[in-house]
């Protein structure tokens, strides 16, 4: 779910940056917008690579440890939330409006940090795995 949120936020932001104009320019021409988009792409690649790595390991019959699974959930949920919050910011006031969809994605991303074990619980699992 985190990867889907990141992908959709990134897609919406790129499209918005290409079409939204401010002071006679597309906002995608501004360096801060470019930085936001680049960080979103980095998060997308990182989470996608983690998903692919786990799928390959599962295919080989290797289950992740609780600490590894917790680390992936923690990183992915934080990345999705960060990307979604940046998407709301990039959209400005429109980011809070339902017709632009990023507000729903931001709420969904935040829920990832709570459901199926809060991020604080994930940290505990990671630490216990490291100290075992």
PDB file of C-alpha atoms in Angstrom:
ATOM      1  CA  UNK A   1       0.000   0.000   0.000  1.00  0.00           C
ATOM      2  CA  UNK A   2       2.856   2.388   0.804  1.00  0.00           C
ATOM      3  CA  UNK A   3       4.343   1.928  -2.653  1.00  0.00           C
ATOM      4  CA  UNK A   4       0.970   2.581  -4.260  1.00  0.00           C
ATOM      5  CA  UNK A   5       0.525   5.792  -2.276  1.00  0.00           C
ATOM      6  CA  UNK A   6       4.017   6.957  -3.207  1.00  0.00           C
ATOM      7  CA  UNK A   7       3.491   6.119  -6.884  1.00  0.00           C
ATOM      8  CA  UNK A   8       0.160   7.930  -7.062  1.00  0.00           C
ATOM      9  CA  UNK A   9       1.370  11.004  -5.167  1.00  0.00           C
ATOM     10  CA  UNK A  10       4.401  11.194  -7.425  1.00  0.00           C
ATOM     11  CA  UNK A  11       2.298  10.809 -10.583  1.00  0.00           C
ATOM     12  CA  UNK A  12      -0.180  13.474  -9.469  1.00  0.00           C
ATOM     13  CA  UNK A  13       2.585  15.883  -8.449  1.00  0.00           C
ATOM     14  CA  UNK A  14       4.492  15.549 -11.713  1.00  0.00           C
ATOM     15  CA  UNK A  15       1.313  16.195 -13.695  1.00  0.00           C
ATOM     16  CA  UNK A  16       0.381  19.148 -11.473  1.00  0.00           C
ATOM     17  CA  UNK A  17       3.885  20.654 -11.694  1.00  0.00           C
ATOM     18  CA  UNK A  18       3.692  20.511 -15.487  1.00  0.00           C
ATOM     19  CA  UNK A  19       0.323  22.284 -15.682  1.00  0.00           C
ATOM     20  CA  UNK A  20       0.054  24.628 -12.679  1.00  0.00           C
ATOM     21  CA  UNK A  21       1.372  28.104 -13.418  1.00  0.00           C
ATOM     22  CA  UNK A  22       2.572  30.714 -10.975  1.00  0.00           C
ATOM     23  CA  UNK A  23       4.002  34.076 -11.996  1.00  0.00           C
ATOM     24  CA  UNK A  24       3.790  33.019 -15.637  1.00  0.00           C
ATOM     25  CA  UNK A  25       5.810  29.801 -15.194  1.00  0.00           C
ATOM     26  CA  UNK A  26       4.927  26.170 -14.664  1.00  0.00           C
ATOM     27  CA  UNK A  27       5.737  25.437 -11.032  1.00  0.00           C
ATOM     28  CA  UNK A  28       7.878  22.522 -12.201  1.00  0.00           C
ATOM     29  CA  UNK A  29      10.466  25.094 -13.271  1.00  0.00           C
ATOM     30  CA  UNK A  30      11.065  26.139  -9.659  1.00  0.00           C
ATOM     31  CA  UNK A  31      13.978  24.436  -7.909  1.00  0.00           C
ATOM     32  CA  UNK A  32      12.087  23.718  -4.691  1.00  0.00           C
ATOM     33  CA  UNK A  33       9.381  21.881  -6.642  1.00  0.00           C
ATOM     34  CA  UNK A  34      12.081  19.952  -8.503  1.00  0.00           C
ATOM     35  CA  UNK A  35      13.655  19.001  -5.164  1.00  0.00           C
ATOM     36  CA  UNK A  36      10.314  17.731  -3.850  1.00  0.00           C
ATOM     37  CA  UNK A  37       9.754  15.655  -6.987  1.00  0.00           C
ATOM     38  CA  UNK A  38      13.288  14.234  -6.851  1.00  0.00           C
ATOM     39  CA  UNK A  39      12.890  13.210  -3.196  1.00  0.00           C
ATOM     40  CA  UNK A  40       9.584  11.541  -4.055  1.00  0.00           C
ATOM     41  CA  UNK A  41      11.308   9.591  -6.820  1.00  0.00           C
ATOM     42  CA  UNK A  42      14.066   8.490  -4.435  1.00  0.00           C
ATOM     43  CA  UNK A  43      11.478   7.269  -1.916  1.00  0.00           C
ATOM     44  CA  UNK A  44       9.608   5.456  -4.699  1.00  0.00           C
ATOM     45  CA  UNK A  45      12.743   3.670  -5.876  1.00  0.00           C
ATOM     46  CA  UNK A  46      13.785   2.717  -2.324  1.00  0.00           C
ATOM     47  CA  UNK A  47      10.413   1.251  -1.358  1.00  0.00           C
ATOM     48  CA  UNK A  48      10.056  -0.502  -4.714  1.00  0.00           C
ATOM     49  CA  UNK A  49      13.493  -2.074  -4.296  1.00  0.00           C
ATOM     50  CA  UNK A  50      12.594  -3.305  -0.807  1.00  0.00           C
ATOM     51  CA  UNK A  51       9.400  -4.884  -2.140  1.00  0.00           C
ATOM     52  CA  UNK A  52      11.275  -6.579  -4.985  1.00  0.00           C
ATOM     53  CA  UNK A  53      13.988  -7.816  -2.627  1.00  0.00           C
ATOM     54  CA  UNK A  54      11.447  -9.391  -0.277  1.00  0.00           C
ATOM     55  CA  UNK A  55       9.585 -10.984  -3.198  1.00  0.00           C
ATOM     56  CA  UNK A  56      12.826 -12.536  -4.456  1.00  0.00           C
ATOM     57  CA  UNK A  57      13.640 -13.860  -1.002  1.00  0.00           C
ATOM     58  CA  UNK A  58      10.141 -15.297  -0.595  1.00  0.00           C
ATOM     59  CA  UNK A  59      10.437 -16.919  -4.013  1.00  0.00           C
ATOM     60  CA  UNK A  60      13.649 -18.572  -2.783  1.00  0.00           C
ATOM     61  CA  UNK A  61      11.822 -19.834   0.317  1.00  0.00           C
ATOM     62  CA  UNK A  62      13.408 -17.377   2.756  1.00  0.00           C
ATOM     63  CA  UNK A  63      11.091 -15.599   5.158  1.00  0.00           C
ATOM     64  CA  UNK A  64      12.155 -12.230   6.567  1.00  0.00           C
ATOM     65  CA  UNK A  65      12.766 -12.030  10.288  1.00  0.00           C
ATOM     66  CA  UNK A  66      10.370 -10.014  12.420  1.00  0.00           C
ATOM     67  CA  UNK A  67      13.018  -7.293  12.667  1.00  0.00           C
ATOM     68  CA  UNK A  68      13.446  -7.166   8.880  1.00  0.00           C
ATOM     69  CA  UNK A  69       9.706  -7.074   8.237  1.00  0.00           C
ATOM     70  CA  UNK A  70       9.326  -4.369  10.873  1.00  0.00           C
ATOM     71  CA  UNK A  71      12.120  -2.307   9.324  1.00  0.00           C
ATOM     72  CA  UNK A  72      10.471  -2.506   5.920  1.00  0.00           C
ATOM     73  CA  UNK A  73       7.067  -1.552   7.320  1.00  0.00           C
ATOM     74  CA  UNK A  74       8.566   1.311   9.314  1.00  0.00           C
ATOM     75  CA  UNK A  75      10.562   2.732   6.412  1.00  0.00           C
ATOM     76  CA  UNK A  76       7.752   2.291   3.897  1.00  0.00           C
ATOM     77  CA  UNK A  77       5.092   3.897   6.080  1.00  0.00           C
ATOM     78  CA  UNK A  78       7.351   6.840   6.904  1.00  0.00           C
ATOM     79  CA  UNK A  79       8.301   7.271   3.242  1.00  0.00           C
ATOM     80  CA  UNK A  80       4.656   7.174   2.143  1.00  0.00           C
ATOM     81  CA  UNK A  81       3.677   9.719   4.786  1.00  0.00           C
ATOM     82  CA  UNK A  82       6.578  12.019   3.895  1.00  0.00           C
ATOM     83  CA  UNK A  83       5.767  11.843   0.186  1.00  0.00           C
ATOM     84  CA  UNK A  84       2.057  12.424   0.790  1.00  0.00           C
ATOM     85  CA  UNK A  85       2.720  15.438   3.027  1.00  0.00           C
ATOM     86  CA  UNK A  86       5.061  16.878   0.395  1.00  0.00           C
ATOM     87  CA  UNK A  87       2.350  16.292  -2.207  1.00  0.00           C
ATOM     88  CA  UNK A  88      -0.143  18.277  -0.132  1.00  0.00           C
ATOM     89  CA  UNK A  89       2.464  21.024   0.214  1.00  0.00           C
ATOM     90  CA  UNK A  90       3.241  21.030  -3.507  1.00  0.00           C
ATOM     91  CA  UNK A  91      -0.460  21.394  -4.311  1.00  0.00           C
ATOM     92  CA  UNK A  92      -0.748  24.306  -1.878  1.00  0.00           C
ATOM     93  CA  UNK A  93      -4.315  25.119  -0.847  1.00  0.00           C
ATOM     94  CA  UNK A  94      -5.576  22.670  -3.452  1.00  0.00           C
ATOM     95  CA  UNK A  95      -3.845  19.886  -1.524  1.00  0.00           C
ATOM     96  CA  UNK A  96      -6.621  19.975   1.064  1.00  0.00           C
ATOM     97  CA  UNK A  97      -9.406  19.701  -1.488  1.00  0.00           C
ATOM     98  CA  UNK A  98     -10.900  16.275  -2.193  1.00  0.00           C
ATOM     99  CA  UNK A  99     -11.023  16.779  -5.958  1.00  0.00           C
ATOM    100  CA  UNK A 100      -7.218  16.822  -6.075  1.00  0.00           C
ATOM    101  CA  UNK A 101      -6.963  13.444  -4.318  1.00  0.00           C
ATOM    102  CA  UNK A 102      -3.684  14.061  -2.484  1.00  0.00           C
ATOM    103  CA  UNK A 103      -5.584  14.818   0.721  1.00  0.00           C
ATOM    104  CA  UNK A 104      -7.027  11.276   0.683  1.00  0.00           C
ATOM    105  CA  UNK A 105      -3.612   9.800  -0.042  1.00  0.00           C
ATOM    106  CA  UNK A 106      -2.156  11.755   2.896  1.00  0.00           C
ATOM    107  CA  UNK A 107      -4.796  10.328   5.242  1.00  0.00           C
ATOM    108  CA  UNK A 108      -4.203   6.827   3.900  1.00  0.00           C
ATOM    109  CA  UNK A 109      -0.434   7.202   4.316  1.00  0.00           C
ATOM    110  CA  UNK A 110      -0.758   8.337   7.922  1.00  0.00           C
ATOM    111  CA  UNK A 111      -2.917   5.309   8.690  1.00  0.00           C
ATOM    112  CA  UNK A 112      -0.018   3.060   7.636  1.00  0.00           C
ATOM    113  CA  UNK A 113       1.951   4.387  10.602  1.00  0.00           C
ATOM    114  CA  UNK A 114      -0.792   3.249  12.983  1.00  0.00           C
ATOM    115  CA  UNK A 115      -2.457   0.069  11.710  1.00  0.00           C
ATOM    116  CA  UNK A 116      -0.913  -3.412  11.781  1.00  0.00           C
ATOM    117  CA  UNK A 117       1.484  -2.277  14.483  1.00  0.00           C
ATOM    118  CA  UNK A 118       2.377   1.328  15.098  1.00  0.00           C
ATOM    119  CA  UNK A 119       5.766   2.627  14.079  1.00  0.00           C
ATOM    120  CA  UNK A 120       6.778   2.697  17.734  1.00  0.00           C
ATOM    121  CA  UNK A 121       6.041  -1.036  17.958  1.00  0.00           C
ATOM    122  CA  UNK A 122       8.076  -1.615  14.787  1.00  0.00           C
ATOM    123  CA  UNK A 123      11.061   0.149  16.371  1.00  0.00           C
ATOM    124  CA  UNK A 124      10.814  -2.199  19.349  1.00  0.00           C
ATOM    125  CA  UNK A 125      10.802  -5.273  17.078  1.00  0.00           C
ATOM    126  CA  UNK A 126      13.820  -3.970  15.175  1.00  0.00           C
ATOM    127  CA  UNK A 127      15.791  -3.246  18.343  1.00  0.00           C
ATOM    128  CA  UNK A 128      14.966  -6.633  19.873  1.00  0.00           C
ATOM    129  CA  UNK A 129      16.107  -8.340  16.673  1.00  0.00           C
ATOM    130  CA  UNK A 130      19.384  -6.458  16.695  1.00  0.00           C
ATOM    131  CA  UNK A 131      20.041  -7.150  20.359  1.00  0.00           C
ATOM    132  CA  UNK A 132      19.093 -10.842  20.288  1.00  0.00           C
TER     133      UNK A 132
END
